[in-house]
C-alpha cells in the first residue's frame, strides 16, 4: 500500500514513509473493516467518525515538516492512527478527542503497540492544551469553519506550523498550512479534502 499508493503520488519524506510502513493500520480499524485496512480510503468508526485515508495522513504529516525533535498537538484522536504516525516522526504528541469512548479505545491500541510518547486527553479541541504549549506543530483531523484562535496562540512563534482541513461544507474543504513567525501568520492552501466537522464540547 505505502509504495504503490503513497510514494507513487509524490510523498517522499523517508521518515514519513517508514512511519506508515511500521504502523499496522489494521490495529486501528473495526474488525469488520480489517480486510480493507490497506485500501487508500477512509474507513468508518463509531459516531460517524472515520480513520483517515492513508494518503491524506501521510500528506498532512509530511506538510508539518517534522524532524524528530518536535512537540506536536493533535486535535481529533479518533482511532489513534494519525497519532501513532506522528509519534514515529516527532518527540512527543499531545492528542485531544472529544468522544471519551474513542479516546479510551485509542489509548488501548497505542499501549498494545508500545507507543509511549503520546499523551491523550478527552476534551474540546477548540481550547487546545494550554499548559503544554507552545507546540512546534499542530494538526487537526477534523474540519472547523475557521482555525480556532486558541490553537494559533499555542503554536510556537518562531516557525511553528499548523495543518488543518478548513470549511463548514464537506464538499468545499481545503487543507491549509499556517506558519507562525514574529512577522505574523502565513497561510498556504495545499489540497482539496473532505473531513468530519470539528465538534464543540
PDB file of N, CA and C in Angstrom, residues 122-193:
ATOM      1  N   UNK A 122      -9.336  13.808  26.957  1.00  0.00           N
ATOM      2  CA  UNK A 122     -10.705  13.971  26.485  1.00  0.00           C
ATOM      3  C   UNK A 122     -11.104  15.419  26.712  1.00  0.00           C
ATOM      4  N   UNK A 123     -11.581  16.092  25.667  1.00  0.00           N
ATOM      5  CA  UNK A 123     -11.973  17.480  25.819  1.00  0.00           C
ATOM      6  C   UNK A 123     -12.288  18.133  24.493  1.00  0.00           C
ATOM      7  N   UNK A 124     -12.599  19.411  24.563  1.00  0.00           N
ATOM      8  CA  UNK A 124     -12.928  20.219  23.391  1.00  0.00           C
ATOM      9  C   UNK A 124     -11.636  20.725  22.763  1.00  0.00           C
ATOM     10  N   UNK A 125     -11.369  20.301  21.546  1.00  0.00           N
ATOM     11  CA  UNK A 125     -10.129  20.680  20.884  1.00  0.00           C
ATOM     12  C   UNK A 125      -9.984  22.157  20.614  1.00  0.00           C
ATOM     13  N   UNK A 126     -11.095  22.907  20.609  1.00  0.00           N
ATOM     14  CA  UNK A 126     -11.001  24.350  20.375  1.00  0.00           C
ATOM     15  C   UNK A 126     -10.116  25.032  21.412  1.00  0.00           C
ATOM     16  N   UNK A 127     -10.056  24.466  22.617  1.00  0.00           N
ATOM     17  CA  UNK A 127      -9.270  25.073  23.699  1.00  0.00           C
ATOM     18  C   UNK A 127      -7.808  24.674  23.650  1.00  0.00           C
ATOM     19  N   UNK A 128      -7.475  23.644  22.879  1.00  0.00           N
ATOM     20  CA  UNK A 128      -6.097  23.182  22.827  1.00  0.00           C
ATOM     21  C   UNK A 128      -5.662  22.563  24.148  1.00  0.00           C
ATOM     22  N   UNK A 129      -4.354  22.668  24.408  1.00  0.00           N
ATOM     23  CA  UNK A 129      -3.750  22.087  25.620  1.00  0.00           C
ATOM     24  C   UNK A 129      -2.812  23.158  26.170  1.00  0.00           C
ATOM     25  N   UNK A 130      -3.367  24.224  26.759  1.00  0.00           N
ATOM     26  CA  UNK A 130      -2.564  25.412  27.058  1.00  0.00           C
ATOM     27  C   UNK A 130      -1.393  25.177  27.997  1.00  0.00           C
ATOM     28  N   UNK A 131      -1.542  24.265  28.967  1.00  0.00           N
ATOM     29  CA  UNK A 131      -0.451  24.073  29.924  1.00  0.00           C
ATOM     30  C   UNK A 131       0.747  23.358  29.310  1.00  0.00           C
ATOM     31  N   UNK A 132       0.572  22.759  28.135  1.00  0.00           N
ATOM     32  CA  UNK A 132       1.691  22.098  27.457  1.00  0.00           C
ATOM     33  C   UNK A 132       2.266  22.946  26.325  1.00  0.00           C
ATOM     34  N   UNK A 133       1.636  24.070  26.031  1.00  0.00           N
ATOM     35  CA  UNK A 133       2.085  24.949  24.945  1.00  0.00           C
ATOM     36  C   UNK A 133       3.380  25.671  25.352  1.00  0.00           C
ATOM     37  N   UNK A 134       4.133  26.168  24.364  1.00  0.00           N
ATOM     38  CA  UNK A 134       3.831  26.180  22.924  1.00  0.00           C
ATOM     39  C   UNK A 134       4.233  24.880  22.244  1.00  0.00           C
ATOM     40  N   UNK A 135       3.581  24.631  21.099  1.00  0.00           N
ATOM     41  CA  UNK A 135       3.855  23.445  20.302  1.00  0.00           C
ATOM     42  C   UNK A 135       4.600  23.833  19.030  1.00  0.00           C
ATOM     43  N   UNK A 136       5.469  22.943  18.600  1.00  0.00           N
ATOM     44  CA  UNK A 136       6.176  23.171  17.339  1.00  0.00           C
ATOM     45  C   UNK A 136       5.259  22.965  16.146  1.00  0.00           C
ATOM     46  N   UNK A 137       4.249  22.121  16.330  1.00  0.00           N
ATOM     47  CA  UNK A 137       3.316  21.830  15.244  1.00  0.00           C
ATOM     48  C   UNK A 137       1.959  21.472  15.827  1.00  0.00           C
ATOM     49  N   UNK A 138       0.914  21.806  15.072  1.00  0.00           N
ATOM     50  CA  UNK A 138      -0.458  21.465  15.440  1.00  0.00           C
ATOM     51  C   UNK A 138      -1.114  20.839  14.216  1.00  0.00           C
ATOM     52  N   UNK A 139      -1.831  19.739  14.412  1.00  0.00           N
ATOM     53  CA  UNK A 139      -2.513  19.064  13.310  1.00  0.00           C
ATOM     54  C   UNK A 139      -3.949  18.789  13.714  1.00  0.00           C
ATOM     55  N   UNK A 140      -4.888  19.144  12.849  1.00  0.00           N
ATOM     56  CA  UNK A 140      -6.302  18.879  13.087  1.00  0.00           C
ATOM     57  C   UNK A 140      -6.766  17.772  12.150  1.00  0.00           C
ATOM     58  N   UNK A 141      -7.487  16.789  12.691  1.00  0.00           N
ATOM     59  CA  UNK A 141      -8.039  15.719  11.866  1.00  0.00           C
ATOM     60  C   UNK A 141      -9.554  15.859  11.732  1.00  0.00           C
ATOM     61  N   UNK A 142     -10.051  17.055  11.996  1.00  0.00           N
ATOM     62  CA  UNK A 142     -11.462  17.398  11.846  1.00  0.00           C
ATOM     63  C   UNK A 142     -11.496  18.837  11.348  1.00  0.00           C
ATOM     64  N   UNK A 143     -12.586  19.205  10.689  1.00  0.00           N
ATOM     65  CA  UNK A 143     -12.616  20.486   9.978  1.00  0.00           C
ATOM     66  C   UNK A 143     -13.437  21.542  10.715  1.00  0.00           C
ATOM     67  N   UNK A 144     -12.796  22.600  11.209  1.00  0.00           N
ATOM     68  CA  UNK A 144     -13.534  23.751  11.718  1.00  0.00           C
ATOM     69  C   UNK A 144     -13.879  24.697  10.559  1.00  0.00           C
ATOM     70  N   UNK A 145     -14.877  25.574  10.738  1.00  0.00           N
ATOM     71  CA  UNK A 145     -15.152  26.580   9.703  1.00  0.00           C
ATOM     72  C   UNK A 145     -13.972  27.527   9.508  1.00  0.00           C
ATOM     73  N   UNK A 146     -13.319  27.878  10.619  1.00  0.00           N
ATOM     74  CA  UNK A 146     -12.093  28.684  10.607  1.00  0.00           C
ATOM     75  C   UNK A 146     -11.177  28.136  11.700  1.00  0.00           C
ATOM     76  N   UNK A 147      -9.904  28.478  11.633  1.00  0.00           N
ATOM     77  CA  UNK A 147      -8.958  27.970  12.630  1.00  0.00           C
ATOM     78  C   UNK A 147      -9.258  28.588  13.998  1.00  0.00           C
ATOM     79  N   UNK A 148      -9.461  27.776  15.033  1.00  0.00           N
ATOM     80  CA  UNK A 148      -9.704  28.318  16.375  1.00  0.00           C
ATOM     81  C   UNK A 148      -8.528  29.169  16.849  1.00  0.00           C
ATOM     82  N   UNK A 149      -8.783  30.400  17.288  1.00  0.00           N
ATOM     83  CA  UNK A 149      -7.692  31.304  17.680  1.00  0.00           C
ATOM     84  C   UNK A 149      -6.789  30.744  18.776  1.00  0.00           C
ATOM     85  N   UNK A 150      -7.354  29.993  19.725  1.00  0.00           N
ATOM     86  CA  UNK A 150      -6.533  29.470  20.817  1.00  0.00           C
ATOM     87  C   UNK A 150      -5.489  28.478  20.317  1.00  0.00           C
ATOM     88  N   UNK A 151      -5.775  27.786  19.225  1.00  0.00           N
ATOM     89  CA  UNK A 151      -4.786  26.856  18.675  1.00  0.00           C
ATOM     90  C   UNK A 151      -3.624  27.609  18.050  1.00  0.00           C
ATOM     91  N   UNK A 152      -3.919  28.702  17.379  1.00  0.00           N
ATOM     92  CA  UNK A 152      -2.836  29.536  16.837  1.00  0.00           C
ATOM     93  C   UNK A 152      -2.011  30.134  17.958  1.00  0.00           C
ATOM     94  N   UNK A 153      -2.672  30.533  19.041  1.00  0.00           N
ATOM     95  CA  UNK A 153      -1.951  31.113  20.177  1.00  0.00           C
ATOM     96  C   UNK A 153      -0.976  30.115  20.791  1.00  0.00           C
ATOM     97  N   UNK A 154      -1.281  28.817  20.687  1.00  0.00           N
ATOM     98  CA  UNK A 154      -0.440  27.789  21.299  1.00  0.00           C
ATOM     99  C   UNK A 154       0.648  27.277  20.357  1.00  0.00           C
ATOM    100  N   UNK A 155       0.733  27.871  19.175  1.00  0.00           N
ATOM    101  CA  UNK A 155       1.746  27.483  18.196  1.00  0.00           C
ATOM    102  C   UNK A 155       3.012  28.298  18.431  1.00  0.00           C
ATOM    103  N   UNK A 156       4.153  27.624  18.405  1.00  0.00           N
ATOM    104  CA  UNK A 156       5.433  28.314  18.601  1.00  0.00           C
ATOM    105  C   UNK A 156       5.594  29.434  17.580  1.00  0.00           C
ATOM    106  N   UNK A 157       6.032  30.592  18.056  1.00  0.00           N
ATOM    107  CA  UNK A 157       6.094  31.770  17.190  1.00  0.00           C
ATOM    108  C   UNK A 157       7.179  31.672  16.127  1.00  0.00           C
ATOM    109  N   UNK A 158       8.299  31.074  16.451  1.00  0.00           N
ATOM    110  CA  UNK A 158       9.418  31.055  15.514  1.00  0.00           C
ATOM    111  C   UNK A 158       9.359  29.921  14.524  1.00  0.00           C
ATOM    112  N   UNK A 159       8.349  29.899  13.665  1.00  0.00           N
ATOM    113  CA  UNK A 159       8.262  28.880  12.631  1.00  0.00           C
ATOM    114  C   UNK A 159       7.341  27.722  12.930  1.00  0.00           C
ATOM    115  N   UNK A 160       6.521  27.825  13.971  1.00  0.00           N
ATOM    116  CA  UNK A 160       5.554  26.767  14.251  1.00  0.00           C
ATOM    117  C   UNK A 160       4.577  26.602  13.096  1.00  0.00           C
ATOM    118  N   UNK A 161       4.143  25.356  12.839  1.00  0.00           N
ATOM    119  CA  UNK A 161       3.292  25.068  11.691  1.00  0.00           C
ATOM    120  C   UNK A 161       2.003  24.378  12.138  1.00  0.00           C
ATOM    121  N   UNK A 162       0.906  24.809  11.560  1.00  0.00           N
ATOM    122  CA  UNK A 162      -0.401  24.210  11.815  1.00  0.00           C
ATOM    123  C   UNK A 162      -0.969  23.722  10.494  1.00  0.00           C
ATOM    124  N   UNK A 163      -1.396  22.471  10.445  1.00  0.00           N
ATOM    125  CA  UNK A 163      -2.013  21.896   9.247  1.00  0.00           C
ATOM    126  C   UNK A 163      -3.417  21.441   9.616  1.00  0.00           C
ATOM    127  N   UNK A 164      -4.409  21.875   8.823  1.00  0.00           N
ATOM    128  CA  UNK A 164      -5.796  21.567   9.167  1.00  0.00           C
ATOM    129  C   UNK A 164      -6.691  21.630   7.941  1.00  0.00           C
ATOM    130  N   UNK A 165      -7.734  20.786   7.915  1.00  0.00           N
ATOM    131  CA  UNK A 165      -8.810  20.982   6.942  1.00  0.00           C
ATOM    132  C   UNK A 165      -9.717  22.101   7.440  1.00  0.00           C
ATOM    133  N   UNK A 166     -10.168  22.956   6.545  1.00  0.00           N
ATOM    134  CA  UNK A 166     -10.994  24.096   6.937  1.00  0.00           C
ATOM    135  C   UNK A 166     -12.195  24.188   6.003  1.00  0.00           C
ATOM    136  N   UNK A 167     -13.369  24.438   6.592  1.00  0.00           N
ATOM    137  CA  UNK A 167     -14.572  24.645   5.798  1.00  0.00           C
ATOM    138  C   UNK A 167     -15.767  23.979   6.436  1.00  0.00           C
ATOM    139  N   UNK A 168     -16.919  24.671   6.441  1.00  0.00           N
ATOM    140  CA  UNK A 168     -18.106  24.085   7.060  1.00  0.00           C
ATOM    141  C   UNK A 168     -18.948  23.283   6.071  1.00  0.00           C
ATOM    142  N   UNK A 169     -18.608  23.325   4.782  1.00  0.00           N
ATOM    143  CA  UNK A 169     -19.256  22.498   3.768  1.00  0.00           C
ATOM    144  C   UNK A 169     -18.315  21.345   3.429  1.00  0.00           C
ATOM    145  N   UNK A 170     -18.683  20.089   3.731  1.00  0.00           N
ATOM    146  CA  UNK A 170     -17.767  18.966   3.483  1.00  0.00           C
ATOM    147  C   UNK A 170     -17.299  18.860   2.040  1.00  0.00           C
ATOM    148  N   UNK A 171     -18.082  19.402   1.104  1.00  0.00           N
ATOM    149  CA  UNK A 171     -17.707  19.325  -0.308  1.00  0.00           C
ATOM    150  C   UNK A 171     -16.804  20.470  -0.742  1.00  0.00           C
ATOM    151  N   UNK A 172     -16.510  21.394   0.163  1.00  0.00           N
ATOM    152  CA  UNK A 172     -15.698  22.560  -0.213  1.00  0.00           C
ATOM    153  C   UNK A 172     -14.640  22.851   0.853  1.00  0.00           C
ATOM    154  N   UNK A 173     -14.003  21.818   1.354  1.00  0.00           N
ATOM    155  CA  UNK A 173     -12.961  21.998   2.366  1.00  0.00           C
ATOM    156  C   UNK A 173     -11.586  22.085   1.706  1.00  0.00           C
ATOM    157  N   UNK A 174     -10.706  22.838   2.343  1.00  0.00           N
ATOM    158  CA  UNK A 174      -9.321  22.941   1.890  1.00  0.00           C
ATOM    159  C   UNK A 174      -8.389  22.582   3.037  1.00  0.00           C
ATOM    160  N   UNK A 175      -7.325  21.857   2.713  1.00  0.00           N
ATOM    161  CA  UNK A 175      -6.270  21.624   3.689  1.00  0.00           C
ATOM    162  C   UNK A 175      -5.330  22.818   3.635  1.00  0.00           C
ATOM    163  N   UNK A 176      -5.108  23.450   4.785  1.00  0.00           N
ATOM    164  CA  UNK A 176      -4.259  24.637   4.833  1.00  0.00           C
ATOM    165  C   UNK A 176      -3.081  24.394   5.769  1.00  0.00           C
ATOM    166  N   UNK A 177      -2.007  25.135   5.508  1.00  0.00           N
ATOM    167  CA  UNK A 177      -0.852  25.146   6.416  1.00  0.00           C
ATOM    168  C   UNK A 177      -0.594  26.587   6.819  1.00  0.00           C
ATOM    169  N   UNK A 178      -0.585  26.821   8.125  1.00  0.00           N
ATOM    170  CA  UNK A 178      -0.268  28.135   8.671  1.00  0.00           C
ATOM    171  C   UNK A 178       1.101  28.063   9.331  1.00  0.00           C
ATOM    172  N   UNK A 179       1.949  29.027   9.027  1.00  0.00           N
ATOM    173  CA  UNK A 179       3.282  29.101   9.631  1.00  0.00           C
ATOM    174  C   UNK A 179       3.370  30.400  10.411  1.00  0.00           C
ATOM    175  N   UNK A 180       3.703  30.294  11.692  1.00  0.00           N
ATOM    176  CA  UNK A 180       3.723  31.471  12.570  1.00  0.00           C
ATOM    177  C   UNK A 180       5.150  31.973  12.740  1.00  0.00           C
ATOM    178  N   UNK A 181       5.330  33.257  12.546  1.00  0.00           N
ATOM    179  CA  UNK A 181       6.633  33.903  12.732  1.00  0.00           C
ATOM    180  C   UNK A 181       6.418  35.214  13.475  1.00  0.00           C
ATOM    181  N   UNK A 182       7.500  35.875  13.908  1.00  0.00           N
ATOM    182  CA  UNK A 182       7.337  37.173  14.571  1.00  0.00           C
ATOM    183  C   UNK A 182       6.648  38.206  13.683  1.00  0.00           C
ATOM    184  N   UNK A 183       6.690  37.995  12.374  1.00  0.00           N
ATOM    185  CA  UNK A 183       6.067  38.938  11.446  1.00  0.00           C
ATOM    186  C   UNK A 183       4.580  38.673  11.233  1.00  0.00           C
ATOM    187  N   UNK A 184       4.096  37.539  11.719  1.00  0.00           N
ATOM    188  CA  UNK A 184       2.687  37.215  11.527  1.00  0.00           C
ATOM    189  C   UNK A 184       2.490  35.761  11.147  1.00  0.00           C
ATOM    190  N   UNK A 185       1.357  35.480  10.515  1.00  0.00           N
ATOM    191  CA  UNK A 185       0.998  34.113  10.134  1.00  0.00           C
ATOM    192  C   UNK A 185       0.850  34.040   8.619  1.00  0.00           C
ATOM    193  N   UNK A 186       1.565  33.103   8.016  1.00  0.00           N
ATOM    194  CA  UNK A 186       1.472  32.892   6.561  1.00  0.00           C
ATOM    195  C   UNK A 186       0.603  31.668   6.305  1.00  0.00           C
ATOM    196  N   UNK A 187      -0.342  31.797   5.376  1.00  0.00           N
ATOM    197  CA  UNK A 187      -1.263  30.703   5.062  1.00  0.00           C
ATOM    198  C   UNK A 187      -1.012  30.173   3.656  1.00  0.00           C
ATOM    199  N   UNK A 188      -0.996  28.837   3.530  1.00  0.00           N
ATOM    200  CA  UNK A 188      -0.899  28.175   2.227  1.00  0.00           C
ATOM    201  C   UNK A 188      -2.055  27.193   2.102  1.00  0.00           C
ATOM    202  N   UNK A 189      -2.662  27.144   0.927  1.00  0.00           N
ATOM    203  CA  UNK A 189      -3.692  26.137   0.650  1.00  0.00           C
ATOM    204  C   UNK A 189      -3.037  24.985  -0.089  1.00  0.00           C
ATOM    205  N   UNK A 190      -3.216  23.778   0.431  1.00  0.00           N
ATOM    206  CA  UNK A 190      -2.449  22.634  -0.035  1.00  0.00           C
ATOM    207  C   UNK A 190      -3.242  21.645  -0.874  1.00  0.00           C
ATOM    208  N   UNK A 191      -4.511  21.413  -0.529  1.00  0.00           N
ATOM    209  CA  UNK A 191      -5.205  20.260  -1.098  1.00  0.00           C
ATOM    210  C   UNK A 191      -6.697  20.392  -0.831  1.00  0.00           C
ATOM    211  N   UNK A 192      -7.525  19.932  -1.765  1.00  0.00           N
ATOM    212  CA  UNK A 192      -8.959  19.796  -1.501  1.00  0.00           C
ATOM    213  C   UNK A 192      -9.179  18.495  -0.739  1.00  0.00           C
ATOM    214  N   UNK A 193      -9.937  18.561   0.350  1.00  0.00           N
ATOM    215  CA  UNK A 193     -10.127  17.392   1.213  1.00  0.00           C
ATOM    216  C   UNK A 193     -11.579  17.298   1.666  1.00  0.00           C
TER     217      UNK A 193
END
